[in-house]
């Protein structure tokens, strides 16, 4: 097949990681793949992309300067011309703004006879995931795409009501990075002077690290051998550090910053916690489970419930409930046997369900569907 994948950028991020994983896998099996980052300031590829992938930066066609509506129009025309030039069997686009541009370029400016699959990479139902203008554009344009995908079953019903008229609405999960399929699992029984509870993500309100710090502060005296490390960077750093200092936990809670080796960071932990108010499909939870970390996670929309099989493979607590989060962490901190069992079960489960070949087979079914082969 000839596959063209559009993504906003190739910076560090969940959508970008999945884009790199997919284009590499498709080329490895013999597909002809073109990857087009549409970001106006261009940038570089944070994740490795195979030399076999045809990498085209849209900015190389229209320049990297912004310029209001006229510049946006030029970029849209350049995108349409690029798609016509490549003449793929299918176009796949990631993220709302790119999805809107892809639909305009292929279905509105003049119909191109090329199937288009647009993919939401966050929870599209959550108001905080996107702005009002994009929600309106989505409602108007998404029914023109040949298929729309979301990342979790829980999202399908609410999104179908929010954006009626979608031709095909399907669920496609993120694949586990191939490197993690056979990676060593964390030894949760290793004797260490201190144990690490890990969290990872943007330092932003949706991740609720403020709540997590407060909950950990409640448990710190009860479990003096446990520390909390939060990996990530963002606008909330100063506020979170002030909260840590006010709790007197500057030697127990660390804001570690961004890491170029997230799996190495995760493998140094003894448990993982996801405190988010909303997710689309939290890669970091998937990767922590694959590494055999016992996980405690909010049952936030969307992803954690499906990923943990309704709490069979992790401690799943009601979203936003700090008392239940404290109780769940207390269970994991105090019970080495539970940590070992949860980690073992999690690794076996996600390595089977989210292995790259399994997810690629789901993508092939989507391709057949939009191309009229199913």
PDB file of C-alpha atoms in Angstrom, residues 129-370:
ATOM      1  CA  UNK A 129      -9.006  18.964  25.216  1.00  0.00           C
ATOM      2  CA  UNK A 130      -9.723  21.522  22.490  1.00  0.00           C
ATOM      3  CA  UNK A 131     -11.101  25.012  21.966  1.00  0.00           C
ATOM      4  CA  UNK A 132     -14.572  26.102  20.859  1.00  0.00           C
ATOM      5  CA  UNK A 133     -13.515  26.965  17.300  1.00  0.00           C
ATOM      6  CA  UNK A 134     -12.031  23.519  16.772  1.00  0.00           C
ATOM      7  CA  UNK A 135     -15.110  21.845  18.250  1.00  0.00           C
ATOM      8  CA  UNK A 136     -17.312  23.723  15.776  1.00  0.00           C
ATOM      9  CA  UNK A 137     -14.976  22.838  12.889  1.00  0.00           C
ATOM     10  CA  UNK A 138     -14.993  19.220  13.979  1.00  0.00           C
ATOM     11  CA  UNK A 139     -18.794  19.072  14.078  1.00  0.00           C
ATOM     12  CA  UNK A 140     -19.032  20.555  10.580  1.00  0.00           C
ATOM     13  CA  UNK A 141     -16.180  18.720   8.878  1.00  0.00           C
ATOM     14  CA  UNK A 142     -15.730  15.286  10.484  1.00  0.00           C
ATOM     15  CA  UNK A 143     -18.828  13.817   8.751  1.00  0.00           C
ATOM     16  CA  UNK A 144     -16.995  14.428   5.446  1.00  0.00           C
ATOM     17  CA  UNK A 145     -14.108  12.112   6.382  1.00  0.00           C
ATOM     18  CA  UNK A 146     -14.334   8.472   5.333  1.00  0.00           C
ATOM     19  CA  UNK A 147     -13.582   7.362   8.882  1.00  0.00           C
ATOM     20  CA  UNK A 148     -12.962   8.918  12.295  1.00  0.00           C
ATOM     21  CA  UNK A 149     -11.087   7.061  15.009  1.00  0.00           C
ATOM     22  CA  UNK A 150     -10.915   7.517  18.762  1.00  0.00           C
ATOM     23  CA  UNK A 151      -8.745   5.634  21.216  1.00  0.00           C
ATOM     24  CA  UNK A 152     -11.178   4.084  23.671  1.00  0.00           C
ATOM     25  CA  UNK A 153     -14.602   2.430  23.597  1.00  0.00           C
ATOM     26  CA  UNK A 154     -15.913   4.765  26.308  1.00  0.00           C
ATOM     27  CA  UNK A 155     -15.486   7.703  23.929  1.00  0.00           C
ATOM     28  CA  UNK A 156     -17.543   6.338  21.038  1.00  0.00           C
ATOM     29  CA  UNK A 157     -21.070   7.037  22.300  1.00  0.00           C
ATOM     30  CA  UNK A 158     -20.457  10.542  23.672  1.00  0.00           C
ATOM     31  CA  UNK A 159     -18.457  11.593  20.609  1.00  0.00           C
ATOM     32  CA  UNK A 160     -21.095  10.268  18.206  1.00  0.00           C
ATOM     33  CA  UNK A 161     -23.655  12.450  19.984  1.00  0.00           C
ATOM     34  CA  UNK A 162     -21.315  15.445  19.966  1.00  0.00           C
ATOM     35  CA  UNK A 163     -20.508  15.062  16.246  1.00  0.00           C
ATOM     36  CA  UNK A 164     -23.505  13.429  14.552  1.00  0.00           C
ATOM     37  CA  UNK A 165     -23.324  12.153  10.998  1.00  0.00           C
ATOM     38  CA  UNK A 166     -19.865  10.558  11.068  1.00  0.00           C
ATOM     39  CA  UNK A 167     -19.715   7.881   8.358  1.00  0.00           C
ATOM     40  CA  UNK A 168     -17.630   5.395  10.340  1.00  0.00           C
ATOM     41  CA  UNK A 169     -16.496   5.852  13.957  1.00  0.00           C
ATOM     42  CA  UNK A 170     -13.977   3.257  15.085  1.00  0.00           C
ATOM     43  CA  UNK A 171     -11.659   2.599  18.024  1.00  0.00           C
ATOM     44  CA  UNK A 172      -7.940   2.086  17.422  1.00  0.00           C
ATOM     45  CA  UNK A 173      -5.571   1.839  20.401  1.00  0.00           C
ATOM     46  CA  UNK A 174      -1.958   2.894  20.498  1.00  0.00           C
ATOM     47  CA  UNK A 175       0.544   0.103  19.940  1.00  0.00           C
ATOM     48  CA  UNK A 176       3.101  -0.803  22.550  1.00  0.00           C
ATOM     49  CA  UNK A 177       6.542   0.361  21.358  1.00  0.00           C
ATOM     50  CA  UNK A 178       8.284  -2.734  19.944  1.00  0.00           C
ATOM     51  CA  UNK A 179      11.265  -2.179  22.244  1.00  0.00           C
ATOM     52  CA  UNK A 180       9.066  -2.868  25.268  1.00  0.00           C
ATOM     53  CA  UNK A 181       7.631  -6.149  24.052  1.00  0.00           C
ATOM     54  CA  UNK A 182      10.593  -8.151  25.355  1.00  0.00           C
ATOM     55  CA  UNK A 183      12.092  -5.611  27.754  1.00  0.00           C
ATOM     56  CA  UNK A 184      13.021  -6.828  31.260  1.00  0.00           C
ATOM     57  CA  UNK A 185      10.262  -6.247  33.780  1.00  0.00           C
ATOM     58  CA  UNK A 186      10.888  -4.233  36.923  1.00  0.00           C
ATOM     59  CA  UNK A 187      11.965  -6.247  39.944  1.00  0.00           C
ATOM     60  CA  UNK A 188       9.487  -4.975  42.500  1.00  0.00           C
ATOM     61  CA  UNK A 189      11.016  -7.230  45.159  1.00  0.00           C
ATOM     62  CA  UNK A 190      14.521  -5.805  44.895  1.00  0.00           C
ATOM     63  CA  UNK A 191      15.835  -4.636  48.271  1.00  0.00           C
ATOM     64  CA  UNK A 192      16.552  -0.908  48.097  1.00  0.00           C
ATOM     65  CA  UNK A 193      17.004   1.711  50.813  1.00  0.00           C
ATOM     66  CA  UNK A 194      14.258   3.840  49.255  1.00  0.00           C
ATOM     67  CA  UNK A 195      11.327   3.113  46.952  1.00  0.00           C
ATOM     68  CA  UNK A 196      10.128   5.329  44.132  1.00  0.00           C
ATOM     69  CA  UNK A 197       6.556   6.150  43.204  1.00  0.00           C
ATOM     70  CA  UNK A 198       6.650   7.541  39.672  1.00  0.00           C
ATOM     71  CA  UNK A 199       4.386   9.875  37.717  1.00  0.00           C
ATOM     72  CA  UNK A 200       5.033  11.285  34.252  1.00  0.00           C
ATOM     73  CA  UNK A 201       3.425  13.887  32.008  1.00  0.00           C
ATOM     74  CA  UNK A 202       3.154  17.572  31.202  1.00  0.00           C
ATOM     75  CA  UNK A 203       3.123  19.784  34.270  1.00  0.00           C
ATOM     76  CA  UNK A 204      -0.354  21.031  33.405  1.00  0.00           C
ATOM     77  CA  UNK A 205      -3.694  21.216  35.238  1.00  0.00           C
ATOM     78  CA  UNK A 206      -5.207  18.188  33.476  1.00  0.00           C
ATOM     79  CA  UNK A 207      -2.559  15.893  34.991  1.00  0.00           C
ATOM     80  CA  UNK A 208      -3.616  16.848  38.557  1.00  0.00           C
ATOM     81  CA  UNK A 209      -0.119  16.609  39.985  1.00  0.00           C
ATOM     82  CA  UNK A 210      -1.228  19.116  42.621  1.00  0.00           C
ATOM     83  CA  UNK A 211      -3.724  16.584  43.946  1.00  0.00           C
ATOM     84  CA  UNK A 212      -1.109  13.827  43.760  1.00  0.00           C
ATOM     85  CA  UNK A 213       1.386  15.853  45.810  1.00  0.00           C
ATOM     86  CA  UNK A 214      -1.277  16.488  48.458  1.00  0.00           C
ATOM     87  CA  UNK A 215      -2.162  12.789  48.635  1.00  0.00           C
ATOM     88  CA  UNK A 216       1.473  11.776  48.873  1.00  0.00           C
ATOM     89  CA  UNK A 217       1.958  14.332  51.655  1.00  0.00           C
ATOM     90  CA  UNK A 218      -0.817  12.555  53.589  1.00  0.00           C
ATOM     91  CA  UNK A 219       1.054   9.244  53.247  1.00  0.00           C
ATOM     92  CA  UNK A 220       4.632  10.451  53.649  1.00  0.00           C
ATOM     93  CA  UNK A 221       4.799   9.984  57.414  1.00  0.00           C
ATOM     94  CA  UNK A 222       3.212   6.538  57.254  1.00  0.00           C
ATOM     95  CA  UNK A 223       5.640   5.335  54.565  1.00  0.00           C
ATOM     96  CA  UNK A 224       8.976   7.080  55.245  1.00  0.00           C
ATOM     97  CA  UNK A 225      10.876   4.840  52.798  1.00  0.00           C
ATOM     98  CA  UNK A 226       8.834   5.974  49.756  1.00  0.00           C
ATOM     99  CA  UNK A 227       9.582   9.020  47.569  1.00  0.00           C
ATOM    100  CA  UNK A 228       7.662  10.552  44.670  1.00  0.00           C
ATOM    101  CA  UNK A 229       9.320  11.464  41.375  1.00  0.00           C
ATOM    102  CA  UNK A 230       7.325  13.403  38.769  1.00  0.00           C
ATOM    103  CA  UNK A 231       8.861  13.411  35.287  1.00  0.00           C
ATOM    104  CA  UNK A 232       7.824  16.097  32.823  1.00  0.00           C
ATOM    105  CA  UNK A 233       7.936  19.815  32.193  1.00  0.00           C
ATOM    106  CA  UNK A 234       5.351  22.550  31.864  1.00  0.00           C
ATOM    107  CA  UNK A 235       3.830  25.801  32.990  1.00  0.00           C
ATOM    108  CA  UNK A 236       2.783  24.488  36.419  1.00  0.00           C
ATOM    109  CA  UNK A 237       6.338  23.785  37.597  1.00  0.00           C
ATOM    110  CA  UNK A 238       6.629  26.787  39.929  1.00  0.00           C
ATOM    111  CA  UNK A 239       3.217  26.212  41.494  1.00  0.00           C
ATOM    112  CA  UNK A 240       3.927  22.533  42.047  1.00  0.00           C
ATOM    113  CA  UNK A 241       7.338  23.253  43.552  1.00  0.00           C
ATOM    114  CA  UNK A 242       5.745  25.779  45.921  1.00  0.00           C
ATOM    115  CA  UNK A 243       3.248  23.126  46.999  1.00  0.00           C
ATOM    116  CA  UNK A 244       6.071  20.653  47.630  1.00  0.00           C
ATOM    117  CA  UNK A 245       8.009  23.209  49.663  1.00  0.00           C
ATOM    118  CA  UNK A 246       4.927  24.181  51.691  1.00  0.00           C
ATOM    119  CA  UNK A 247       4.405  20.528  52.610  1.00  0.00           C
ATOM    120  CA  UNK A 248       8.022  20.215  53.722  1.00  0.00           C
ATOM    121  CA  UNK A 249       8.648  17.491  51.168  1.00  0.00           C
ATOM    122  CA  UNK A 250      11.469  18.987  49.096  1.00  0.00           C
ATOM    123  CA  UNK A 251      13.655  15.989  49.993  1.00  0.00           C
ATOM    124  CA  UNK A 252      10.883  13.452  49.268  1.00  0.00           C
ATOM    125  CA  UNK A 253       9.153  14.791  46.140  1.00  0.00           C
ATOM    126  CA  UNK A 254      11.185  15.695  43.069  1.00  0.00           C
ATOM    127  CA  UNK A 255      10.180  17.372  39.813  1.00  0.00           C
ATOM    128  CA  UNK A 256      12.638  15.601  37.542  1.00  0.00           C
ATOM    129  CA  UNK A 257      12.019  17.515  34.328  1.00  0.00           C
ATOM    130  CA  UNK A 258      11.768  16.104  30.831  1.00  0.00           C
ATOM    131  CA  UNK A 259      13.619  12.910  29.966  1.00  0.00           C
ATOM    132  CA  UNK A 260      14.793  11.622  26.593  1.00  0.00           C
ATOM    133  CA  UNK A 261      14.689   8.071  27.974  1.00  0.00           C
ATOM    134  CA  UNK A 262      11.261   7.647  29.609  1.00  0.00           C
ATOM    135  CA  UNK A 263      11.448   3.870  29.759  1.00  0.00           C
ATOM    136  CA  UNK A 264      14.771   4.022  31.583  1.00  0.00           C
ATOM    137  CA  UNK A 265      13.203   6.418  34.080  1.00  0.00           C
ATOM    138  CA  UNK A 266      10.172   4.179  34.543  1.00  0.00           C
ATOM    139  CA  UNK A 267      12.331   1.093  35.033  1.00  0.00           C
ATOM    140  CA  UNK A 268      13.890   2.724  38.114  1.00  0.00           C
ATOM    141  CA  UNK A 269      10.544   2.859  39.912  1.00  0.00           C
ATOM    142  CA  UNK A 270       8.656   0.552  42.251  1.00  0.00           C
ATOM    143  CA  UNK A 271       5.130   1.765  41.427  1.00  0.00           C
ATOM    144  CA  UNK A 272       3.428   4.174  39.026  1.00  0.00           C
ATOM    145  CA  UNK A 273       0.474   6.516  39.510  1.00  0.00           C
ATOM    146  CA  UNK A 274      -1.760   8.257  36.949  1.00  0.00           C
ATOM    147  CA  UNK A 275      -3.656  11.139  38.549  1.00  0.00           C
ATOM    148  CA  UNK A 276      -5.053  12.762  35.375  1.00  0.00           C
ATOM    149  CA  UNK A 277      -8.482  14.365  35.150  1.00  0.00           C
ATOM    150  CA  UNK A 278      -8.742  13.338  31.501  1.00  0.00           C
ATOM    151  CA  UNK A 279      -6.733  11.273  29.016  1.00  0.00           C
ATOM    152  CA  UNK A 280      -7.192   9.985  25.497  1.00  0.00           C
ATOM    153  CA  UNK A 281      -5.061   6.876  25.704  1.00  0.00           C
ATOM    154  CA  UNK A 282      -2.287   7.356  28.272  1.00  0.00           C
ATOM    155  CA  UNK A 283       0.861   5.917  26.718  1.00  0.00           C
ATOM    156  CA  UNK A 284       2.771   6.280  29.957  1.00  0.00           C
ATOM    157  CA  UNK A 285       0.291   4.006  31.763  1.00  0.00           C
ATOM    158  CA  UNK A 286       0.568   1.438  28.974  1.00  0.00           C
ATOM    159  CA  UNK A 287       4.373   1.569  29.089  1.00  0.00           C
ATOM    160  CA  UNK A 288       4.497   1.369  32.894  1.00  0.00           C
ATOM    161  CA  UNK A 289       2.256  -1.680  32.850  1.00  0.00           C
ATOM    162  CA  UNK A 290       4.367  -3.283  30.115  1.00  0.00           C
ATOM    163  CA  UNK A 291       7.465  -2.815  32.281  1.00  0.00           C
ATOM    164  CA  UNK A 292       5.767  -4.643  35.139  1.00  0.00           C
ATOM    165  CA  UNK A 293       5.221  -1.658  37.409  1.00  0.00           C
ATOM    166  CA  UNK A 294       2.258  -1.970  39.767  1.00  0.00           C
ATOM    167  CA  UNK A 295      -0.016   0.923  38.824  1.00  0.00           C
ATOM    168  CA  UNK A 296      -2.612   3.018  40.596  1.00  0.00           C
ATOM    169  CA  UNK A 297      -4.769   5.059  38.234  1.00  0.00           C
ATOM    170  CA  UNK A 298      -7.797   7.279  38.212  1.00  0.00           C
ATOM    171  CA  UNK A 299     -10.670   5.873  36.189  1.00  0.00           C
ATOM    172  CA  UNK A 300     -10.632   9.042  34.120  1.00  0.00           C
ATOM    173  CA  UNK A 301     -12.078   9.406  30.642  1.00  0.00           C
ATOM    174  CA  UNK A 302     -10.700   7.701  28.692  1.00  0.00           C
ATOM    175  CA  UNK A 303      -8.343   4.723  28.472  1.00  0.00           C
ATOM    176  CA  UNK A 304      -7.442   3.489  31.973  1.00  0.00           C
ATOM    177  CA  UNK A 305     -10.518   1.302  32.449  1.00  0.00           C
ATOM    178  CA  UNK A 306      -9.956  -0.540  29.163  1.00  0.00           C
ATOM    179  CA  UNK A 307      -6.188  -0.723  29.569  1.00  0.00           C
ATOM    180  CA  UNK A 308      -6.467  -2.231  33.072  1.00  0.00           C
ATOM    181  CA  UNK A 309      -9.382  -4.533  32.157  1.00  0.00           C
ATOM    182  CA  UNK A 310     -11.749  -2.887  34.617  1.00  0.00           C
ATOM    183  CA  UNK A 311      -9.107  -2.828  37.323  1.00  0.00           C
ATOM    184  CA  UNK A 312      -7.928  -6.425  37.022  1.00  0.00           C
ATOM    185  CA  UNK A 313      -4.378  -5.364  36.121  1.00  0.00           C
ATOM    186  CA  UNK A 314      -4.008  -2.222  38.265  1.00  0.00           C
ATOM    187  CA  UNK A 315      -5.632  -0.422  41.157  1.00  0.00           C
ATOM    188  CA  UNK A 316      -8.406   1.573  39.469  1.00  0.00           C
ATOM    189  CA  UNK A 317      -9.991   4.312  41.590  1.00  0.00           C
ATOM    190  CA  UNK A 318     -12.827   6.768  40.874  1.00  0.00           C
ATOM    191  CA  UNK A 319     -11.643   9.795  38.911  1.00  0.00           C
ATOM    192  CA  UNK A 320     -10.774  12.787  41.070  1.00  0.00           C
ATOM    193  CA  UNK A 321     -11.402  10.970  44.368  1.00  0.00           C
ATOM    194  CA  UNK A 322      -8.388  11.850  46.512  1.00  0.00           C
ATOM    195  CA  UNK A 323      -9.515   9.606  49.388  1.00  0.00           C
ATOM    196  CA  UNK A 324      -9.713   6.569  47.108  1.00  0.00           C
ATOM    197  CA  UNK A 325      -6.387   7.485  45.514  1.00  0.00           C
ATOM    198  CA  UNK A 326      -4.808   7.653  48.976  1.00  0.00           C
ATOM    199  CA  UNK A 327      -6.346   4.278  49.842  1.00  0.00           C
ATOM    200  CA  UNK A 328      -5.099   2.727  46.593  1.00  0.00           C
ATOM    201  CA  UNK A 329      -1.556   4.015  47.081  1.00  0.00           C
ATOM    202  CA  UNK A 330      -1.595   2.822  50.691  1.00  0.00           C
ATOM    203  CA  UNK A 331      -2.462  -0.696  49.501  1.00  0.00           C
ATOM    204  CA  UNK A 332       0.393  -0.718  47.005  1.00  0.00           C
ATOM    205  CA  UNK A 333       2.945   0.838  49.372  1.00  0.00           C
ATOM    206  CA  UNK A 334       2.179  -1.609  52.170  1.00  0.00           C
ATOM    207  CA  UNK A 335       1.861  -4.892  50.250  1.00  0.00           C
ATOM    208  CA  UNK A 336       4.936  -6.230  48.393  1.00  0.00           C
ATOM    209  CA  UNK A 337       3.009  -9.321  47.267  1.00  0.00           C
ATOM    210  CA  UNK A 338       0.310  -7.130  45.702  1.00  0.00           C
ATOM    211  CA  UNK A 339       2.953  -5.065  43.906  1.00  0.00           C
ATOM    212  CA  UNK A 340       4.493  -8.211  42.473  1.00  0.00           C
ATOM    213  CA  UNK A 341       1.164  -9.696  41.386  1.00  0.00           C
ATOM    214  CA  UNK A 342      -0.120  -6.471  39.805  1.00  0.00           C
ATOM    215  CA  UNK A 343       3.131  -5.920  37.926  1.00  0.00           C
ATOM    216  CA  UNK A 344       3.237  -9.483  36.600  1.00  0.00           C
ATOM    217  CA  UNK A 345      -0.398  -9.424  35.505  1.00  0.00           C
ATOM    218  CA  UNK A 346      -0.091  -5.993  33.892  1.00  0.00           C
ATOM    219  CA  UNK A 347       2.972  -6.890  31.835  1.00  0.00           C
ATOM    220  CA  UNK A 348       1.478 -10.127  30.520  1.00  0.00           C
ATOM    221  CA  UNK A 349      -1.835  -8.469  29.664  1.00  0.00           C
ATOM    222  CA  UNK A 350      -0.706  -5.371  27.778  1.00  0.00           C
ATOM    223  CA  UNK A 351       2.170  -7.092  25.993  1.00  0.00           C
ATOM    224  CA  UNK A 352      -0.405  -9.416  24.509  1.00  0.00           C
ATOM    225  CA  UNK A 353      -3.270  -7.007  23.781  1.00  0.00           C
ATOM    226  CA  UNK A 354      -1.272  -4.004  22.551  1.00  0.00           C
ATOM    227  CA  UNK A 355       1.614  -5.692  20.752  1.00  0.00           C
ATOM    228  CA  UNK A 356       2.449  -3.958  17.479  1.00  0.00           C
ATOM    229  CA  UNK A 357       1.340  -6.875  15.216  1.00  0.00           C
ATOM    230  CA  UNK A 358      -2.071  -6.929  16.917  1.00  0.00           C
ATOM    231  CA  UNK A 359      -2.581  -3.185  16.449  1.00  0.00           C
ATOM    232  CA  UNK A 360      -1.303  -3.267  12.856  1.00  0.00           C
ATOM    233  CA  UNK A 361      -3.932  -5.911  12.096  1.00  0.00           C
ATOM    234  CA  UNK A 362      -6.577  -3.503  13.398  1.00  0.00           C
ATOM    235  CA  UNK A 363      -5.203  -0.756  11.145  1.00  0.00           C
ATOM    236  CA  UNK A 364      -5.368  -3.121   8.166  1.00  0.00           C
ATOM    237  CA  UNK A 365      -9.039  -3.745   8.915  1.00  0.00           C
ATOM    238  CA  UNK A 366      -9.624   0.033   8.898  1.00  0.00           C
ATOM    239  CA  UNK A 367      -7.791   0.399   5.595  1.00  0.00           C
ATOM    240  CA  UNK A 368      -9.879  -2.385   4.029  1.00  0.00           C
ATOM    241  CA  UNK A 369     -13.051  -0.757   5.294  1.00  0.00           C
ATOM    242  CA  UNK A 370     -12.407   2.700   3.806  1.00  0.00           C
TER     243      UNK A 370
END
